[in-house]
mmCIF file of C-alpha atoms in Angstrom:
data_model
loop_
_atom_site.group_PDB
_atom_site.id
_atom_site.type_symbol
_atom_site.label_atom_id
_atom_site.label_comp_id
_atom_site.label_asym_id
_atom_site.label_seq_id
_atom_site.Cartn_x
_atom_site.Cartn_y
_atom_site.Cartn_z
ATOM 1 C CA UNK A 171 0.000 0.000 0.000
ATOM 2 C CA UNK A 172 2.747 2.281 1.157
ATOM 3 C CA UNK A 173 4.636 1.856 -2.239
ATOM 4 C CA UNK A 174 1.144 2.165 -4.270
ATOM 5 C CA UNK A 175 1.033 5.382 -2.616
ATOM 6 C CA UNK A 176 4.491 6.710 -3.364
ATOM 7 C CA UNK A 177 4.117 5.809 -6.852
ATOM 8 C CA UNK A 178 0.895 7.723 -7.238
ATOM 9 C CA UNK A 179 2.421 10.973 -5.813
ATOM 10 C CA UNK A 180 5.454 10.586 -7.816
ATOM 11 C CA UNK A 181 3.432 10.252 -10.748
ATOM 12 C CA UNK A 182 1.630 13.386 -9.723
ATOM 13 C CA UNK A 183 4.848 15.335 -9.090
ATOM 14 C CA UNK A 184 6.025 14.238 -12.464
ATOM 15 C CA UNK A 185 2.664 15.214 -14.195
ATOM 16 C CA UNK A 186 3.088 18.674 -12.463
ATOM 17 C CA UNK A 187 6.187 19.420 -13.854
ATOM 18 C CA UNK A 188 5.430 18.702 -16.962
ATOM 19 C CA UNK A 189 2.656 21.008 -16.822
ATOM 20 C CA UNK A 190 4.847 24.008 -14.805
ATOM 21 C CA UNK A 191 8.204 23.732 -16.768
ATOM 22 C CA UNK A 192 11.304 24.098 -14.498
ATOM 23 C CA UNK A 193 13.888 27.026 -14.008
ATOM 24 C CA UNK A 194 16.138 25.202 -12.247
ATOM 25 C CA UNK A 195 18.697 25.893 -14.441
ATOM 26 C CA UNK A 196 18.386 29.704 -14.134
ATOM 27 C CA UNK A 197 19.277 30.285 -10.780
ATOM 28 C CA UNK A 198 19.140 33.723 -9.669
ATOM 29 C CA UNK A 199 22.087 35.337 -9.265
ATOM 30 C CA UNK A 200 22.604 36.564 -5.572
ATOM 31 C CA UNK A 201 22.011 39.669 -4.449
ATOM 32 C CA UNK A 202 25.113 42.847 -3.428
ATOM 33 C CA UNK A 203 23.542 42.372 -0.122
ATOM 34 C CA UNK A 204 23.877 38.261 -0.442
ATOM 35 C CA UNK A 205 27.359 39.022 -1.304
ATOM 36 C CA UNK A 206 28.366 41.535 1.513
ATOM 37 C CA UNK A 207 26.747 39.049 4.094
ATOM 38 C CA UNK A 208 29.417 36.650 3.084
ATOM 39 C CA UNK A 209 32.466 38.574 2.525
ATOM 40 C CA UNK A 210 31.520 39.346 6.031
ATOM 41 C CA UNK A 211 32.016 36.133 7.565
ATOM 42 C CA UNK A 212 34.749 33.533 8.069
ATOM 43 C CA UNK A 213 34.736 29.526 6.577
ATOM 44 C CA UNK A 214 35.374 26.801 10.003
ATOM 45 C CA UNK A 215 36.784 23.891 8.588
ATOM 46 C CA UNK A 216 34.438 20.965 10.726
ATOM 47 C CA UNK A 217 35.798 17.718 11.022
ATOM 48 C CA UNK A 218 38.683 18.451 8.978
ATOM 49 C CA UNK A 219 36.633 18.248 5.455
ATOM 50 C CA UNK A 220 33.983 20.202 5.728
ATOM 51 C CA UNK A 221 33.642 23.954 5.242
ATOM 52 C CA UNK A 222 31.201 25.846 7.662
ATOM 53 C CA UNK A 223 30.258 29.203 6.991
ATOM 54 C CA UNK A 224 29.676 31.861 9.886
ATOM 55 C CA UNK A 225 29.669 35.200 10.831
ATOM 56 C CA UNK A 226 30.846 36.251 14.368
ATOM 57 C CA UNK A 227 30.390 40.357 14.417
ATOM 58 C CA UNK A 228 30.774 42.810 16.887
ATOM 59 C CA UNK A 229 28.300 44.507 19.034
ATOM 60 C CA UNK A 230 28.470 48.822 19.682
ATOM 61 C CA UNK A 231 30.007 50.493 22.320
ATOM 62 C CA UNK A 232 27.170 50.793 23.957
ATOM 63 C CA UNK A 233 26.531 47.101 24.193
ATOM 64 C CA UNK A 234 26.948 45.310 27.649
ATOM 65 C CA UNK A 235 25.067 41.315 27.263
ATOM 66 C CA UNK A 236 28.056 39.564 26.107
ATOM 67 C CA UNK A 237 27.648 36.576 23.517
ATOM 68 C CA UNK A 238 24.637 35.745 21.428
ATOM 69 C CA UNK A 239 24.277 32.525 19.192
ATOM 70 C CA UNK A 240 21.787 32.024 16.137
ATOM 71 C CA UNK A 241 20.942 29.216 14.243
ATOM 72 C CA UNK A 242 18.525 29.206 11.503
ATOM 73 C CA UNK A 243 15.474 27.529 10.110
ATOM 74 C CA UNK A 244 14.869 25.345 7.088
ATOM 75 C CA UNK A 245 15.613 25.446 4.248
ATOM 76 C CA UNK A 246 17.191 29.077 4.328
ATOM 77 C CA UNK A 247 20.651 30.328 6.398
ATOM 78 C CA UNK A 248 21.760 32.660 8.853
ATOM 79 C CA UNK A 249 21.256 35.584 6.029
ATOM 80 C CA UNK A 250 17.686 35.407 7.798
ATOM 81 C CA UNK A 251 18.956 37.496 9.996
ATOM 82 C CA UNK A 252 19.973 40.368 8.154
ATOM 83 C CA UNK A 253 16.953 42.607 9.452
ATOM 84 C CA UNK A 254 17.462 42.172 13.638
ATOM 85 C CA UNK A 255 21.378 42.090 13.002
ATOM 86 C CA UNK A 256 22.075 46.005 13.491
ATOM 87 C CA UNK A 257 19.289 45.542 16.451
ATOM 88 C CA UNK A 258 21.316 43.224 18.588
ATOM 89 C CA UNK A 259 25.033 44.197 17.645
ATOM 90 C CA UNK A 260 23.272 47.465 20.151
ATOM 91 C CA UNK A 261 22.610 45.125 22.806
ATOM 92 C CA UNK A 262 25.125 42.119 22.572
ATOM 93 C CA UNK A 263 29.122 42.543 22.519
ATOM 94 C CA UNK A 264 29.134 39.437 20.037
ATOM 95 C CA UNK A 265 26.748 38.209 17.594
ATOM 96 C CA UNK A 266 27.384 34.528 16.551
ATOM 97 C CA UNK A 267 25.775 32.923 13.366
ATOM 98 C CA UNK A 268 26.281 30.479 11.122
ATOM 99 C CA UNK A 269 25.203 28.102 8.308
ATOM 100 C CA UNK A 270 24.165 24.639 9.388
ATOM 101 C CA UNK A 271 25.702 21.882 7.250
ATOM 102 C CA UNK A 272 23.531 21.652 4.204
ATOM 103 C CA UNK A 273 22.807 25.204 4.103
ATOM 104 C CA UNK A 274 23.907 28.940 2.606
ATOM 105 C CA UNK A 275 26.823 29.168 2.135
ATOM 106 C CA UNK A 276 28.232 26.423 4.206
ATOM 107 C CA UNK A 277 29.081 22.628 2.181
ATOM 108 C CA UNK A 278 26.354 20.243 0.776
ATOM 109 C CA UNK A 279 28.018 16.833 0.855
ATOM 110 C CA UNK A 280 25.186 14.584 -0.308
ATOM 111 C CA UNK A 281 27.360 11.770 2.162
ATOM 112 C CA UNK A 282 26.255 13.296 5.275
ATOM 113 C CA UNK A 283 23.914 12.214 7.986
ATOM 114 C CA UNK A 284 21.732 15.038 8.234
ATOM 115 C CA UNK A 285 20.610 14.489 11.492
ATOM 116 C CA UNK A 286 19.658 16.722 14.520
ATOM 117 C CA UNK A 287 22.272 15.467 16.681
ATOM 118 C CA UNK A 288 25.289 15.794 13.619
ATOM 119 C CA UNK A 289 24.074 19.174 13.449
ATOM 120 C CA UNK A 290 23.916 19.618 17.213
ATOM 121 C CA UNK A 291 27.644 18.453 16.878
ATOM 122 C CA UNK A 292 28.344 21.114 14.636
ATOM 123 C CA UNK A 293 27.272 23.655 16.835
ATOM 124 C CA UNK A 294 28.878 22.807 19.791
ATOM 125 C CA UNK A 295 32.499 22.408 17.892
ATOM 126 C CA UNK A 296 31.176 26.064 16.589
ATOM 127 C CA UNK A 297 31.036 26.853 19.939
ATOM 128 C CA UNK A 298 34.636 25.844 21.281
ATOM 129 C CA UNK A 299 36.342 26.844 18.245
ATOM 130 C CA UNK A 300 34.756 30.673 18.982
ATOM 131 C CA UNK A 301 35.945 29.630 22.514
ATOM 132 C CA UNK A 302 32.148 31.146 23.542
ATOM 133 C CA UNK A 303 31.777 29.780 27.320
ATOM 134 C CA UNK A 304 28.446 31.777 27.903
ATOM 135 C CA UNK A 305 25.694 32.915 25.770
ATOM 136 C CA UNK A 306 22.470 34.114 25.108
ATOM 137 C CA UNK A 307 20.511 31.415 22.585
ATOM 138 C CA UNK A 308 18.284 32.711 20.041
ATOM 139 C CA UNK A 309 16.784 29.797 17.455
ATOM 140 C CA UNK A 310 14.402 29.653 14.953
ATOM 141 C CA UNK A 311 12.408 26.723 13.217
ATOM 142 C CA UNK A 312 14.864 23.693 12.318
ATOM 143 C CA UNK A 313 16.742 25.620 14.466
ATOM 144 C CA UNK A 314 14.490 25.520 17.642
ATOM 145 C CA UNK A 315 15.368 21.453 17.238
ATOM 146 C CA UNK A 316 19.118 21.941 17.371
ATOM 147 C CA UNK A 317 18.686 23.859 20.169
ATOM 148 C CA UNK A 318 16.183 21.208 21.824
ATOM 149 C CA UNK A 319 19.011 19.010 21.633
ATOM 150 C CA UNK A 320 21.940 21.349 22.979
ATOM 151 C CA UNK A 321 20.321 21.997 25.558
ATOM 152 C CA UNK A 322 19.150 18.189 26.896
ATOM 153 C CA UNK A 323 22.628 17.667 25.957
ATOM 154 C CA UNK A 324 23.665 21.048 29.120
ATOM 155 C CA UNK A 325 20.968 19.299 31.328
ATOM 156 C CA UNK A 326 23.014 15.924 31.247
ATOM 157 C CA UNK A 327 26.219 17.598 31.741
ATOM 158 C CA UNK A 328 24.963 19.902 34.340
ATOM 159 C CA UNK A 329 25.755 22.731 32.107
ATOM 160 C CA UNK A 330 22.662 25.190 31.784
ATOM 161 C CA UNK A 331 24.176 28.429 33.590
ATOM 162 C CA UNK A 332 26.429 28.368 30.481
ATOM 163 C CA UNK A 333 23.063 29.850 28.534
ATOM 164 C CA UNK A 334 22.054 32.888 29.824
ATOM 165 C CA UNK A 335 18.498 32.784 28.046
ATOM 166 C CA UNK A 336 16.626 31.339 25.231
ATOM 167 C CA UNK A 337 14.669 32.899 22.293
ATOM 168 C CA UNK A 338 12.628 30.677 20.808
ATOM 169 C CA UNK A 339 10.928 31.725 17.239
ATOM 170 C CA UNK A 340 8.243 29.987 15.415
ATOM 171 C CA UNK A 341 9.574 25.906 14.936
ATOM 172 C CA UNK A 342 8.087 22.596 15.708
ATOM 173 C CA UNK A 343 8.984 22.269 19.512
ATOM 174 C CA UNK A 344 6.084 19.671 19.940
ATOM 175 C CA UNK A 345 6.414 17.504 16.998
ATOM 176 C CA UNK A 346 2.396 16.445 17.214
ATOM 177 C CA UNK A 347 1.706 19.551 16.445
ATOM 178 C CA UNK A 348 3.790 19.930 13.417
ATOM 179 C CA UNK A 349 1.585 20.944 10.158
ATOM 180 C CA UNK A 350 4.226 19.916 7.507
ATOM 181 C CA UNK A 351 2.838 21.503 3.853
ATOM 182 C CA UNK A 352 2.934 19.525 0.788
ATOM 183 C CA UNK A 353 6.310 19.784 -0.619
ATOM 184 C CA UNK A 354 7.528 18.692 2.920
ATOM 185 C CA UNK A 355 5.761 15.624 2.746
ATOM 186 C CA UNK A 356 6.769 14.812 -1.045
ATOM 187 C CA UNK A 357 10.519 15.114 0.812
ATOM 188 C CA UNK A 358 10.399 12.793 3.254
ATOM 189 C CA UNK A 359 9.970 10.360 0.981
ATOM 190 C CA UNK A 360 13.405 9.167 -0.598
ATOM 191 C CA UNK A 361 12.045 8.297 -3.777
ATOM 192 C CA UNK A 362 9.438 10.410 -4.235
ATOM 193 C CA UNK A 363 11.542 13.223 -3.003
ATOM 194 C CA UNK A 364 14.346 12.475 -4.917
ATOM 195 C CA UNK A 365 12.064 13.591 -7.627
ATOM 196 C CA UNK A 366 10.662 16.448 -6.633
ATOM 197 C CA UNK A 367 13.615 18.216 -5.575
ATOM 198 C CA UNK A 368 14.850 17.833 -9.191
ATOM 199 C CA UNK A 369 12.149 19.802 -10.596
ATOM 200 C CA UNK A 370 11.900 22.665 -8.036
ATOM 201 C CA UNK A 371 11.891 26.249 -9.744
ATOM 202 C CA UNK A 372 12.071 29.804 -8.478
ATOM 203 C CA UNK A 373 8.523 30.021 -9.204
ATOM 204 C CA UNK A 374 7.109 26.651 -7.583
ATOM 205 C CA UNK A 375 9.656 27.820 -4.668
ATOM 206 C CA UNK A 376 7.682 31.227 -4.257
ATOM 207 C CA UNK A 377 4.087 29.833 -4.428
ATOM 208 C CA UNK A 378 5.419 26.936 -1.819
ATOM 209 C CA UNK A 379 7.237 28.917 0.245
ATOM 210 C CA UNK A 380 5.074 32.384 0.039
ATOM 211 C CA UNK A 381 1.929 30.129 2.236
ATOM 212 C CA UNK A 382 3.568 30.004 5.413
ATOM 213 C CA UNK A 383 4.585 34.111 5.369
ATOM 214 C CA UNK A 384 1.795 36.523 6.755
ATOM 215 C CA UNK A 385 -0.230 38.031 4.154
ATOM 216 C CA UNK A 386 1.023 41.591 4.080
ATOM 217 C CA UNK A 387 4.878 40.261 5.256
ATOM 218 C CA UNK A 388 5.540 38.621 1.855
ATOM 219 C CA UNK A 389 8.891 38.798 0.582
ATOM 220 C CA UNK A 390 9.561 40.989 -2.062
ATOM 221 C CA UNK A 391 10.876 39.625 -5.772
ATOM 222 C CA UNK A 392 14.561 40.170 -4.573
ATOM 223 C CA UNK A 393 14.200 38.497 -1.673
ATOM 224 C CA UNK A 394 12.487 35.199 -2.813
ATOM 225 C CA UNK A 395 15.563 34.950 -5.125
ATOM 226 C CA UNK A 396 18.030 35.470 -2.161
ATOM 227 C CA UNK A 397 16.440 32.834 -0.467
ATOM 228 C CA UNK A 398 16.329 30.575 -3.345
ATOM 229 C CA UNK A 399 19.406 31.295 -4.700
ATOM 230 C CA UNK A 400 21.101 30.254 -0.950
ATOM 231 C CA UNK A 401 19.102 27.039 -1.183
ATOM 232 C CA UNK A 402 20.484 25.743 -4.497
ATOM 233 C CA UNK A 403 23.823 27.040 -4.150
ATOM 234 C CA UNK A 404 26.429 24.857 -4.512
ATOM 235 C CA UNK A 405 24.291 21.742 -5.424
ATOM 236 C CA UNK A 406 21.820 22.142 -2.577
ATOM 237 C CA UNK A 407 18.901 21.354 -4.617
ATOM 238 C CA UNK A 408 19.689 17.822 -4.863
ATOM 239 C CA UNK A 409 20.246 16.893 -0.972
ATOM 240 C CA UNK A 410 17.106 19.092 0.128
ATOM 241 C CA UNK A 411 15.480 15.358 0.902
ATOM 242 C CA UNK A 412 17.577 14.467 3.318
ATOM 243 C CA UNK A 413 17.929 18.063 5.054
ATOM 244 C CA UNK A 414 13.968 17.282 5.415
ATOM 245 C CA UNK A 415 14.239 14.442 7.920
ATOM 246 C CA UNK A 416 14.599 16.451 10.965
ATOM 247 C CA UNK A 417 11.039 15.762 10.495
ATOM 248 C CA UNK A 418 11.498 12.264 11.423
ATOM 249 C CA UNK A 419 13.803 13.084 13.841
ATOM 250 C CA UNK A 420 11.866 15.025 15.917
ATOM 251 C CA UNK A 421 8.670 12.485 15.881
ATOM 252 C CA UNK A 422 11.861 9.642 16.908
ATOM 253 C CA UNK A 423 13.603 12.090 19.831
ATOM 254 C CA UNK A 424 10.325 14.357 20.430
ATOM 255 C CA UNK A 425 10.139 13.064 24.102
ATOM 256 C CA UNK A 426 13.804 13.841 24.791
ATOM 257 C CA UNK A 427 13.322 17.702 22.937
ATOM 258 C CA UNK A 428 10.031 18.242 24.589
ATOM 259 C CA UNK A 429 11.239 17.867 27.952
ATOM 260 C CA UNK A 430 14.378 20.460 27.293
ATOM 261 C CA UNK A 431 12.031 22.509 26.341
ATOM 262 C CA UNK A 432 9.353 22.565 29.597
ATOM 263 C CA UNK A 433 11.833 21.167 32.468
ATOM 264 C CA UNK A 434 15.300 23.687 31.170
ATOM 265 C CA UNK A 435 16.356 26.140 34.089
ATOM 266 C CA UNK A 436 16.735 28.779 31.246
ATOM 267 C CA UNK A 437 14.530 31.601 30.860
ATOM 268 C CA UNK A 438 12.984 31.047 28.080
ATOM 269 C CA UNK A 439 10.712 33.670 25.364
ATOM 270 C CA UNK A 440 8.313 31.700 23.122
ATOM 271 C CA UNK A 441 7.794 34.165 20.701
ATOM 272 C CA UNK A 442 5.243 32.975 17.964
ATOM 273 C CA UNK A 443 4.055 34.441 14.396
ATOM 274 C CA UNK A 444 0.589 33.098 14.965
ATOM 275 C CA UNK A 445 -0.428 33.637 11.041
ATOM 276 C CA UNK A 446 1.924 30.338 10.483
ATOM 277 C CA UNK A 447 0.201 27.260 9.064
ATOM 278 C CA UNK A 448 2.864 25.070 10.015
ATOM 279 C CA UNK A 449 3.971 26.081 13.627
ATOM 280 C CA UNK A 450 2.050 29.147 14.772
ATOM 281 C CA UNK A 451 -1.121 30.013 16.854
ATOM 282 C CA UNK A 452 -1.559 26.098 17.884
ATOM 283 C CA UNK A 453 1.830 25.423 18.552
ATOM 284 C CA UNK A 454 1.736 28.577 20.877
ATOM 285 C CA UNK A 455 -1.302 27.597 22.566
ATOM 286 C CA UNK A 456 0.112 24.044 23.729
ATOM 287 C CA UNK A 457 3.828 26.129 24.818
ATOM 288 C CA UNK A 458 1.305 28.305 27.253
ATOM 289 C CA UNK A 459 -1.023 25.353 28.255
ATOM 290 C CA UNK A 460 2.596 23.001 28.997
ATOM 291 C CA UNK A 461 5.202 25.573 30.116
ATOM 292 C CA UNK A 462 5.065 26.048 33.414
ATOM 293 C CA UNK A 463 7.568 27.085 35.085
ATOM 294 C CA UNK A 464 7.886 31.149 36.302
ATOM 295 C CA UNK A 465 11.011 31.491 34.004
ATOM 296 C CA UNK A 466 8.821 30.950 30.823
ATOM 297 C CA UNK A 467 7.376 34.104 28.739
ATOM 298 C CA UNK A 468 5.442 33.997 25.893
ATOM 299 C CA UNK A 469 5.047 36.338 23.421
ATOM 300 C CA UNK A 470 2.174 36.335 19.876
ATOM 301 C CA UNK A 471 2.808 38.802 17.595
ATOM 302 C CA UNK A 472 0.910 40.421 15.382
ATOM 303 C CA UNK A 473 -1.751 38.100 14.159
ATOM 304 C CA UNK A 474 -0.947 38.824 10.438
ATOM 305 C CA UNK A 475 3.065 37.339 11.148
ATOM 306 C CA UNK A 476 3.704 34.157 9.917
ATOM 307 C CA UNK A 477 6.409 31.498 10.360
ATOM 308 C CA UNK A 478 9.573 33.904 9.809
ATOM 309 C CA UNK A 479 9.249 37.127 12.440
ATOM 310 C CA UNK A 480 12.904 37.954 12.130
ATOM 311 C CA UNK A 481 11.900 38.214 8.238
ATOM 312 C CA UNK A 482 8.554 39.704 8.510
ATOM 313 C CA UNK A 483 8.243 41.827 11.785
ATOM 314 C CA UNK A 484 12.052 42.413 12.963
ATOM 315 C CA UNK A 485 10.946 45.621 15.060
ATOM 316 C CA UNK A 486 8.201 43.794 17.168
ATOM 317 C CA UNK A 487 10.448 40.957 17.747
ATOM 318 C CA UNK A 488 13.460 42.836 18.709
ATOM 319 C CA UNK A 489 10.755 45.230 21.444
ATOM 320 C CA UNK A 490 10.030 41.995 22.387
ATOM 321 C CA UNK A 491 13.268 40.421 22.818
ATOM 322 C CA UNK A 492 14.843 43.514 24.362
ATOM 323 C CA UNK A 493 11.592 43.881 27.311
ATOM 324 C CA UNK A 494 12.341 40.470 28.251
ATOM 325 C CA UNK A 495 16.062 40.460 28.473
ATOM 326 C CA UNK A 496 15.524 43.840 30.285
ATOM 327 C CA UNK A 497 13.409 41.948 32.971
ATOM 328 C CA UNK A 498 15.993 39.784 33.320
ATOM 329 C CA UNK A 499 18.215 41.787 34.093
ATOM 330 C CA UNK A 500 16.195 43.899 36.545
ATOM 331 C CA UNK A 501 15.280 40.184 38.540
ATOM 332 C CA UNK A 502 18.895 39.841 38.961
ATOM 333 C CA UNK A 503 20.097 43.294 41.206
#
């Protein structure tokens, strides 16, 4: 039945490109401000083969909360972050991002296990490399997992106080709740996704990828080809099936993440886009009916934000951000 199945959707993915000719082959070309993101940063060689892109700038004068480490969502990189960057380089001495394996700028090797914990790895060799001992976390989507597992990893070594808090954006902490869309689904299958991902165009990207925005937070022409351009760089279409199985991952570890999540010692800000078909108003709802503890905030933005807030409303989430961190702070004297 299960193979039935696969072979009917591959046969519908096939039929639908045929009808919506690819671009593949015309991939935009990336943007000055692509560029200048990435003459920015630095390349970590990881595990002696594999080049890791990231960008490790410096906060203001003015700035006085030390260290603070992104990772990104899927299927895009830490250029996500473009918008809040000149926001927290006011407020942090450091800001720390970087490419997951897989993504941007970073390598594609279509060897890898693309697993949470291999990219959990990754971070945490990030980590020493930048010899960063403390730091504030700030995740988003795919990213939200990685951090799941960092930090179940700090509870086990009795580490937490090395994380001084924990933004959480829109991702799919509790993996029931998880809404994957269409194209996700077509992924996950090896076969079937194999497929797909041959076919994907700029313009089947932008109708895919457009749903889970807000409805007046779309991104503009340039910006859909800055995100898709990132994606297929350096061969990246053709391992996007196995980036997907974090999905997997988190219905296989979602016990181990979920707890991290509720039980962590970390203060904690669950801020949500609650527009988001995939992980916004009901995966907020279940973080405020579960999170209990008095050092967990939640935040909904506007209701017309959608599953990228950093992309879409970077002045609400950085007012946001910034009041909580503040009442940190004031707890503390």
């Amino acid at each position: 039945m299960l193979l039935r199945f696969a072979v009917f959707v591959a046969l519908l993915g096939i039929g639908w490109v045929l009808l919506n000719p690819s671009n593949q082959d015309e991939a935009p070309k990336l943007s000055k401000s692509v560029l200048q993101w990435k003459e920015n940063g630095k390349m970590f060689r990881y595990q002696e083969k594999i080049d890791i892109f990231y960008r490790d700038d410096q906060g203001l004068p003015e700035a006085t909360d030390g260290t603070v480490f992104l990772i990104h969502g899927y299927p895009t990189s830490s250029y996500d972050w473009l918008k809040i960057l000149p926001f927290l380089r006011r407020r942090f001495n450091r800001i720390v991002s970087y490419d997951m394996i897989g993504f941007g700028f970073s390598d594609k090797p279509d060897w890898f296990n693309y697993t949470i914990h291999a990219q959990a790895d990754l971070a945490e060799a990030l980590l020493a490399h930048l010899n960063v001992k403390t730091f504030h976390f700030l995740t988003h989507d795919f990213g939200d997992t990685v951090g799941q597992e960092i930090i179940a990893r700090y509870r086990e070594r009795n580490e937490e106080k090395r994380i001084s808090s924990w933004l959480v954006l829109n991702g799919g902490v509790f993996p029931e709740l998880h809404r994957p869309r269409l194209i996700q689904k077509l992924l996950l299958n090896e076969w079937t996704g194999k497929i797909v991902q041959k076919f994907l165009s700029l313009s089947a990207f932008k109708r895919s990828f457009g749903e889970i925005f807000g409805p007046i937070s779309q991104p503009t022409e340039d910006e859909y080809k800055d995100f898709f351009g990132l994606i297929v760089l350096n061969g990246g279409i053709n391992i996007n099936y196995k980036l997907i199985h974090y999905i997997t991952d988190r219905q296989k570890h979602g016990e181990r993440w979920v707890s991290a999540l509720l039980e962590t010692n970390i203060p904690v800000l669950f801020m949500n886009g609650p527009f988001d078909p995939v992980s916004g108003q009901h995966m907020l709802d279940m973080f405020r009916q579960r999170a209990t503890r008095p050092n967990h905030q939640s935040i909904a933005l506007a209701a017309q934000v959608g599953h990228y807030p950093q992309v879409e409303a970077p002045q609400e989430v950085i007012a946001g951000y910034f009041s909580f961190l503040d009442g940190l702070s004031q707890s503390k004297q």
